[in-house]
Amino acid sequence: MTDVETTTLGPPSVCQEAGAENQMVRDLLGRIGDKWSLMIIGALHKGPLRFSALQQVVGGISQRMLTLNLRQLQRDGLLTRTVYPEVPPRVEYELTELAHGLLAPVLQLVNWVADNADLVRKHREIYDAEQGGTA
Amino acid sequence: MTDVETTTLGPPSVCQEAGAENQMVRDLLGRIGDKWSLMIIGALHKGPLRFSALQQVVGGISQRMLTLNLRQLQRDGLLTRTVYPEVPPRVEYELTELAHGLLAPVLQLVNWVADNADLVRKHREIYDAEQGGTA
DNA sequence: CTGTATCCAAACGGATACTG
DNA sequence: CAGTATCCGTTTGGATACAG
């Protein structure tokens, strides 16, 4: 057991305020916290990638969803879209400075999930077993 | 400039494996990265909260969604549900040890969103304006 | 207070076909 | 290559009513 008071996160941003400000936060969290958005941001952490490469790295995302998500992120100012006027069209996506502040937590989150996926799977089995045969 | 074409991700955990393992990661990311899950975890960072309190702190979530999300998180082993056999039923939810590793990135993420919500809103306005009047 | 169950509309999201 | 448009099944999620 440790502290039950102030934690390591100083900013009073996550307090129990429930105003219009919080509405925006909820909305944004729904967009950025989105499954695909997290993976896209994670995939671009090293540098720019083109459309097809992005689709491969993310894995399992349809063309449609990738396009839609990229547009949203671009609109939110989190990534730039650069079109190279070449014969075979080439488009590269890159994180903006704004997105870089987001990079650390997102990467940690993705890594945590990757590291603990198996453990979570175990917990699910236990939970499901308890619901079915015990209790 | 180094080679950046169709390369894979560097980090140990976010490999390019497109197998069942990565499928699980995507799935989990979709659940934990969920709008409500992030807010619930963020809301519980200080300590246990009961159902109604949780609903207030999160704000804007329906009873149904709160219940469903709590069950999911419980199933994943991220929080515990304690029922106090009192006359007016009281149920408290608390993060597990497992969830604590998730706490840092989630809190950072939520705080980033809260801090930059306004900036993102501005980017959206700019983007929308460009689509309508320029190009 | 803390849920569960049902109804139902809206959004999500894949598959496919087509374009520049 | 990098999209856009459409169809259409699946899922999400609020509202409401009811129960322990």
Short mmCIF file of C-alpha atoms (C1' of nucleotides) in Angstrom, two decimals:
data_model
loop_
_atom_site.label_atom_id
_atom_site.label_comp_id
_atom_site.label_asym_id
_atom_site.label_seq_id
_atom_site.Cartn_x
_atom_site.Cartn_y
_atom_site.Cartn_z
CA MET A 1 0.00 0.00 0.00
CA THR A 2 1.23 3.45 -0.77
CA ASP A 3 -0.22 6.88 -1.05
CA VAL A 4 -3.89 7.59 -1.37
CA GLU A 5 -3.35 11.29 -1.76
CA THR A 6 -1.46 13.16 -4.42
CA THR A 7 0.06 10.88 -7.00
CA THR A 8 2.84 11.38 -9.51
CA LEU A 9 0.56 13.18 -11.92
CA GLY A 10 0.58 16.76 -10.77
CA PRO A 11 -1.64 18.53 -13.31
CA PRO A 12 -5.17 19.01 -12.03
CA SER A 13 -6.36 17.93 -15.44
CA VAL A 14 -7.99 14.70 -14.46
CA CYS A 15 -10.03 16.00 -11.58
CA GLN A 16 -13.68 15.26 -11.24
CA GLU A 17 -14.75 18.28 -13.25
CA ALA A 18 -17.71 17.54 -15.46
CA GLY A 19 -18.07 20.54 -17.72
CA ALA A 20 -17.88 21.24 -21.44
CA GLU A 21 -14.13 21.01 -21.14
CA ASN A 22 -14.45 17.45 -20.01
CA GLN A 23 -16.77 16.71 -22.90
CA MET A 24 -14.01 17.66 -25.31
CA VAL A 25 -11.56 15.51 -23.40
CA ARG A 26 -13.87 12.55 -23.61
CA ASP A 27 -14.32 13.06 -27.32
CA LEU A 28 -10.63 13.38 -27.98
CA LEU A 29 -9.86 10.39 -25.84
CA GLY A 30 -12.31 8.42 -27.88
CA ARG A 31 -10.52 9.39 -31.04
CA ILE A 32 -6.90 9.20 -29.98
CA GLY A 33 -7.50 6.28 -27.67
CA ASP A 34 -8.99 4.49 -30.62
CA LYS A 35 -7.48 1.11 -31.42
CA TRP A 36 -6.26 2.09 -34.87
CA SER A 37 -5.10 5.57 -33.94
CA LEU A 38 -2.89 4.18 -31.20
CA MET A 39 -1.35 1.68 -33.57
CA ILE A 40 -0.83 4.26 -36.30
CA ILE A 41 0.89 6.65 -33.93
CA GLY A 42 2.97 3.79 -32.63
CA ALA A 43 3.90 2.78 -36.15
CA LEU A 44 5.07 6.28 -37.06
CA HIS A 45 7.27 6.79 -34.03
CA LYS A 46 10.47 6.23 -36.00
CA GLY A 47 9.70 8.41 -38.91
CA PRO A 48 7.47 8.90 -41.95
CA LEU A 49 5.83 5.99 -43.69
CA ARG A 50 3.82 5.78 -46.86
CA PHE A 51 0.27 4.54 -47.08
CA SER A 52 0.94 0.94 -48.03
CA ALA A 53 3.80 0.57 -45.58
CA LEU A 54 1.58 1.88 -42.83
CA GLN A 55 -1.09 -0.62 -43.69
CA GLN A 56 1.43 -3.43 -43.46
CA VAL A 57 2.98 -2.34 -40.19
CA VAL A 58 -0.33 -1.77 -38.47
CA GLY A 59 -1.61 -5.05 -39.77
CA GLY A 60 -5.22 -6.07 -40.10
CA ILE A 61 -6.56 -2.65 -40.93
CA SER A 62 -8.62 -2.17 -44.06
CA GLN A 63 -7.83 0.48 -46.63
CA ARG A 64 -10.96 2.32 -45.73
CA MET A 65 -10.25 2.45 -42.01
CA LEU A 66 -6.65 3.47 -42.54
CA THR A 67 -7.73 6.34 -44.76
CA LEU A 68 -10.39 7.52 -42.35
CA ASN A 69 -8.09 7.34 -39.34
CA LEU A 70 -5.29 9.14 -41.12
CA ARG A 71 -7.67 11.93 -42.08
CA GLN A 72 -8.83 12.31 -38.50
CA LEU A 73 -5.31 12.42 -37.14
CA GLN A 74 -4.33 14.90 -39.81
CA ARG A 75 -7.31 17.04 -38.97
CA ASP A 76 -6.34 16.99 -35.32
CA GLY A 77 -2.90 18.24 -36.26
CA LEU A 78 -1.17 15.06 -35.16
CA LEU A 79 0.33 14.11 -38.49
CA THR A 80 1.21 15.59 -41.86
CA ARG A 81 0.37 14.21 -45.26
CA THR A 82 2.93 14.81 -47.98
CA VAL A 83 2.20 13.98 -51.60
CA TYR A 84 5.12 13.51 -53.95
CA PRO A 85 4.04 14.35 -57.52
CA GLU A 86 5.64 11.32 -59.10
CA VAL A 87 4.37 8.95 -61.71
CA PRO A 88 3.53 6.24 -59.21
CA PRO A 89 1.87 8.42 -56.57
CA ARG A 90 3.70 8.41 -53.28
CA VAL A 91 2.26 9.77 -50.07
CA GLU A 92 4.07 9.92 -46.77
CA TYR A 93 2.65 10.41 -43.33
CA GLU A 94 4.66 11.81 -40.47
CA LEU A 95 3.97 12.76 -36.88
CA THR A 96 3.89 16.45 -36.06
CA GLU A 97 5.57 18.13 -33.12
CA LEU A 98 2.23 18.11 -31.36
CA ALA A 99 2.03 14.35 -31.67
CA HIS A 100 5.45 13.88 -30.19
CA GLY A 101 4.20 14.75 -26.74
CA LEU A 102 1.70 11.98 -27.20
CA LEU A 103 4.33 9.53 -28.34
CA ALA A 104 5.77 8.57 -24.98
CA PRO A 105 2.52 7.53 -23.29
CA VAL A 106 1.21 5.85 -26.41
CA LEU A 107 4.36 3.82 -26.86
CA GLN A 108 4.33 2.83 -23.22
CA LEU A 109 0.72 1.82 -23.49
CA VAL A 110 1.29 -0.26 -26.58
CA ASN A 111 4.32 -1.89 -25.04
CA TRP A 112 2.47 -2.66 -21.85
CA VAL A 113 -0.27 -4.33 -23.82
CA ALA A 114 2.22 -6.34 -25.83
CA ASP A 115 4.05 -7.40 -22.70
CA ASN A 116 1.01 -8.31 -20.65
CA ALA A 117 -1.27 -9.69 -23.33
CA ASP A 118 -0.64 -13.22 -22.21
CA LEU A 119 -1.22 -12.42 -18.57
CA VAL A 120 -4.52 -10.78 -19.40
CA ARG A 121 -5.53 -13.79 -21.41
CA LYS A 122 -4.96 -15.92 -18.33
CA HIS A 123 -7.09 -13.64 -16.20
CA ARG A 124 -9.89 -13.99 -18.71
CA GLU A 125 -9.76 -17.74 -18.56
CA ILE A 126 -9.92 -17.65 -14.80
CA TYR A 127 -12.81 -15.23 -14.85
CA ASP A 128 -14.72 -17.23 -17.42
CA ALA A 129 -14.12 -20.44 -15.47
CA GLU A 130 -15.44 -18.89 -12.28
CA GLN A 131 -18.57 -17.72 -14.01
CA GLY A 132 -19.26 -21.10 -15.55
CA GLY A 133 -18.27 -23.80 -13.09
CA THR A 134 -17.72 -22.22 -9.69
CA ALA A 135 -19.25 -19.42 -7.66
CA MET B 1 18.74 9.30 -43.67
CA THR B 2 18.60 5.60 -43.23
CA ASP B 3 16.40 3.15 -45.01
CA VAL B 4 12.81 3.72 -44.06
CA GLU B 5 10.92 1.67 -46.59
CA THR B 6 8.62 -1.14 -45.54
CA THR B 7 10.87 -1.68 -42.56
CA THR B 8 9.65 -3.09 -39.31
CA LEU B 9 9.25 -1.51 -35.93
CA GLY B 10 12.28 -1.48 -33.72
CA PRO B 11 11.03 -1.72 -30.13
CA PRO B 12 11.21 -5.16 -28.55
CA SER B 13 7.54 -5.38 -27.85
CA VAL B 14 6.00 -3.94 -30.97
CA CYS B 15 7.47 -6.33 -33.47
CA GLN B 16 6.11 -6.82 -36.94
CA GLU B 17 4.65 -10.19 -36.13
CA ALA B 18 1.30 -10.36 -37.83
CA GLY B 19 0.22 -13.56 -36.17
CA ALA B 20 -2.17 -14.47 -33.42
CA GLU B 21 0.02 -12.64 -30.94
CA ASN B 22 -0.42 -9.34 -32.70
CA GLN B 23 -4.09 -10.03 -33.10
CA MET B 24 -4.37 -10.25 -29.35
CA VAL B 25 -2.50 -6.98 -28.96
CA ARG B 26 -4.84 -5.25 -31.35
CA ASP B 27 -7.82 -6.64 -29.55
CA LEU B 28 -6.54 -5.63 -26.14
CA LEU B 29 -5.61 -2.19 -27.39
CA GLY B 30 -9.12 -1.82 -28.65
CA ARG B 31 -10.48 -2.65 -25.24
CA ILE B 32 -8.05 -0.84 -22.96
CA GLY B 33 -7.56 2.03 -25.36
CA ASP B 34 -11.30 2.44 -25.31
CA LYS B 35 -12.60 5.86 -24.40
CA TRP B 36 -14.46 4.72 -21.33
CA SER B 37 -11.84 2.27 -20.13
CA LEU B 38 -9.18 4.96 -20.16
CA MET B 39 -11.38 7.29 -18.18
CA ILE B 40 -12.35 4.61 -15.70
CA ILE B 41 -8.74 3.65 -15.08
CA GLY B 42 -7.86 7.30 -14.78
CA ALA B 43 -10.69 7.82 -12.32
CA LEU B 44 -9.55 5.00 -10.10
CA HIS B 45 -5.91 6.05 -9.89
CA LYS B 46 -6.33 7.48 -6.42
CA GLY B 47 -8.18 4.60 -4.88
CA PRO B 48 -11.40 2.58 -4.89
CA LEU B 49 -14.67 4.14 -5.88
CA ARG B 50 -18.21 2.85 -5.80
CA PHE B 51 -20.45 2.50 -8.79
CA SER B 52 -22.34 5.76 -8.53
CA ALA B 53 -19.24 7.76 -7.69
CA LEU B 54 -17.50 6.30 -10.69
CA GLN B 55 -20.37 7.28 -12.90
CA GLN B 56 -20.15 10.83 -11.66
CA VAL B 57 -16.40 11.17 -11.98
CA VAL B 58 -16.26 9.73 -15.46
CA GLY B 59 -19.19 11.85 -16.48
CA GLY B 60 -21.43 11.29 -19.43
CA ILE B 61 -21.36 7.52 -19.29
CA SER B 62 -24.60 5.60 -19.13
CA GLN B 63 -25.29 3.00 -16.49
CA ARG B 64 -25.23 0.30 -19.09
CA MET B 65 -21.86 1.28 -20.51
CA LEU B 66 -20.29 1.68 -17.11
CA THR B 67 -21.44 -1.79 -16.10
CA LEU B 68 -20.21 -3.37 -19.32
CA ASN B 69 -16.84 -1.65 -19.17
CA LEU B 70 -16.32 -2.54 -15.53
CA ARG B 71 -17.07 -6.18 -16.28
CA GLN B 72 -14.56 -6.19 -19.11
CA LEU B 73 -11.85 -4.63 -17.02
CA GLN B 74 -12.60 -7.03 -14.21
CA ARG B 75 -12.42 -9.94 -16.60
CA ASP B 76 -9.06 -8.73 -17.86
CA GLY B 77 -7.80 -8.70 -14.28
CA LEU B 78 -7.39 -4.94 -14.20
CA LEU B 79 -9.77 -4.21 -11.35
CA THR B 80 -11.51 -5.89 -8.47
CA ARG B 81 -15.16 -5.72 -7.56
CA THR B 82 -15.99 -5.83 -3.88
CA VAL B 83 -19.55 -6.15 -2.68
CA TYR B 84 -20.36 -5.08 0.86
CA PRO B 85 -23.39 -7.02 2.11
CA GLU B 86 -25.12 -4.03 3.60
CA VAL B 87 -28.73 -3.00 3.50
CA PRO B 88 -28.15 -0.38 0.84
CA PRO B 89 -25.89 -2.41 -1.45
CA ARG B 90 -22.42 -0.93 -1.80
CA VAL B 91 -19.93 -2.02 -4.41
CA GLU B 92 -16.41 -0.73 -4.73
CA TYR B 93 -14.07 -1.01 -7.65
CA GLU B 94 -10.32 -0.85 -7.30
CA LEU B 95 -7.37 -1.22 -9.63
CA THR B 96 -5.31 -4.39 -9.33
CA GLU B 97 -1.55 -4.62 -9.24
CA LEU B 98 -1.64 -5.54 -12.89
CA ALA B 99 -3.41 -2.31 -13.71
CA HIS B 100 -0.84 -0.25 -11.90
CA GLY B 101 1.69 -0.80 -14.64
CA LEU B 102 -0.87 0.59 -16.98
CA LEU B 103 -1.57 3.56 -14.79
CA ALA B 104 1.43 5.72 -15.72
CA PRO B 105 0.92 5.73 -19.50
CA VAL B 106 -2.85 6.05 -19.18
CA LEU B 107 -2.60 8.99 -16.83
CA GLN B 108 -0.05 10.67 -19.08
CA LEU B 109 -2.29 10.09 -22.04
CA VAL B 110 -5.35 11.49 -20.33
CA ASN B 111 -3.40 14.47 -19.08
CA TRP B 112 -1.97 15.15 -22.51
CA VAL B 113 -5.43 15.15 -23.97
CA ALA B 114 -6.72 17.47 -21.28
CA ASP B 115 -3.81 19.82 -21.76
CA ASN B 116 -3.90 19.90 -25.54
CA ALA B 117 -7.60 19.66 -26.19
CA ASP B 118 -7.84 23.30 -27.03
CA LEU B 119 -4.86 23.17 -29.36
CA VAL B 120 -6.35 20.24 -31.21
CA ARG B 121 -9.61 22.10 -31.56
CA LYS B 122 -7.72 24.91 -33.25
CA HIS B 123 -6.07 22.51 -35.67
CA ARG B 124 -9.46 21.16 -36.60
CA GLU B 125 -10.77 24.60 -37.40
CA ILE B 126 -7.75 25.29 -39.58
CA TYR B 127 -8.14 21.99 -41.36
CA ASP B 128 -11.84 22.49 -41.94
CA ALA B 129 -11.25 25.98 -43.24
CA GLU B 130 -8.64 24.76 -45.71
CA GLN B 131 -10.99 22.16 -47.05
CA GLY B 132 -13.71 24.71 -47.63
CA GLY B 133 -11.97 27.84 -48.86
CA THR B 134 -8.58 26.82 -50.23
CA ALA B 135 -7.20 23.93 -52.29
"C1'" DC C 1 -27.84 1.54 -4.60
"C1'" DT C 2 -26.41 -1.59 -8.16
"C1'" DG C 3 -27.37 -3.79 -11.50
"C1'" DT C 4 -29.93 -6.67 -15.66
"C1'" DA C 5 -32.86 -6.93 -19.92
"C1'" DT C 6 -34.87 -5.14 -24.02
"C1'" DC C 7 -35.59 -2.02 -27.75
"C1'" DC C 8 -33.74 0.50 -31.32
"C1'" DA C 9 -31.00 4.08 -33.77
"C1'" DA C 10 -26.44 5.33 -35.10
"C1'" DA C 11 -21.77 4.42 -35.93
"C1'" DC C 12 -18.24 1.13 -37.09
"C1'" DG C 13 -15.95 -1.41 -40.26
"C1'" DG C 14 -14.96 -5.01 -43.89
"C1'" DA C 15 -15.50 -6.27 -48.86
"C1'" DT C 16 -15.75 -4.78 -53.29
"C1'" DA C 17 -15.56 -1.98 -57.33
"C1'" DC C 18 -13.91 1.99 -59.48
"C1'" DT C 19 -10.68 6.31 -60.37
"C1'" DG C 20 -6.53 9.39 -61.09
"C1'" DC D 1 0.10 3.49 -55.46
"C1'" DA D 2 -3.35 5.85 -53.03
"C1'" DG D 3 -7.34 6.67 -52.53
"C1'" DT D 4 -13.00 7.25 -52.99
"C1'" DA D 5 -17.76 5.41 -53.06
"C1'" DT D 6 -21.19 2.06 -51.98
"C1'" DC D 7 -23.28 -1.86 -49.94
"C1'" DC D 8 -24.39 -4.09 -45.84
"C1'" DG D 9 -23.69 -6.97 -41.74
"C1'" DT D 10 -21.92 -6.19 -36.88
"C1'" DT D 11 -21.33 -3.62 -32.90
"C1'" DT D 12 -22.01 0.26 -29.98
"C1'" DG D 13 -24.52 2.69 -26.93
"C1'" DG D 14 -28.41 5.52 -25.05
"C1'" DA D 15 -33.12 5.21 -23.06
"C1'" DT D 16 -36.18 2.88 -20.47
"C1'" DA D 17 -38.17 -0.44 -17.49
"C1'" DC D 18 -37.62 -3.66 -14.05
"C1'" DA D 19 -35.24 -6.49 -10.07
"C1'" DG D 20 -32.41 -7.80 -5.83
#
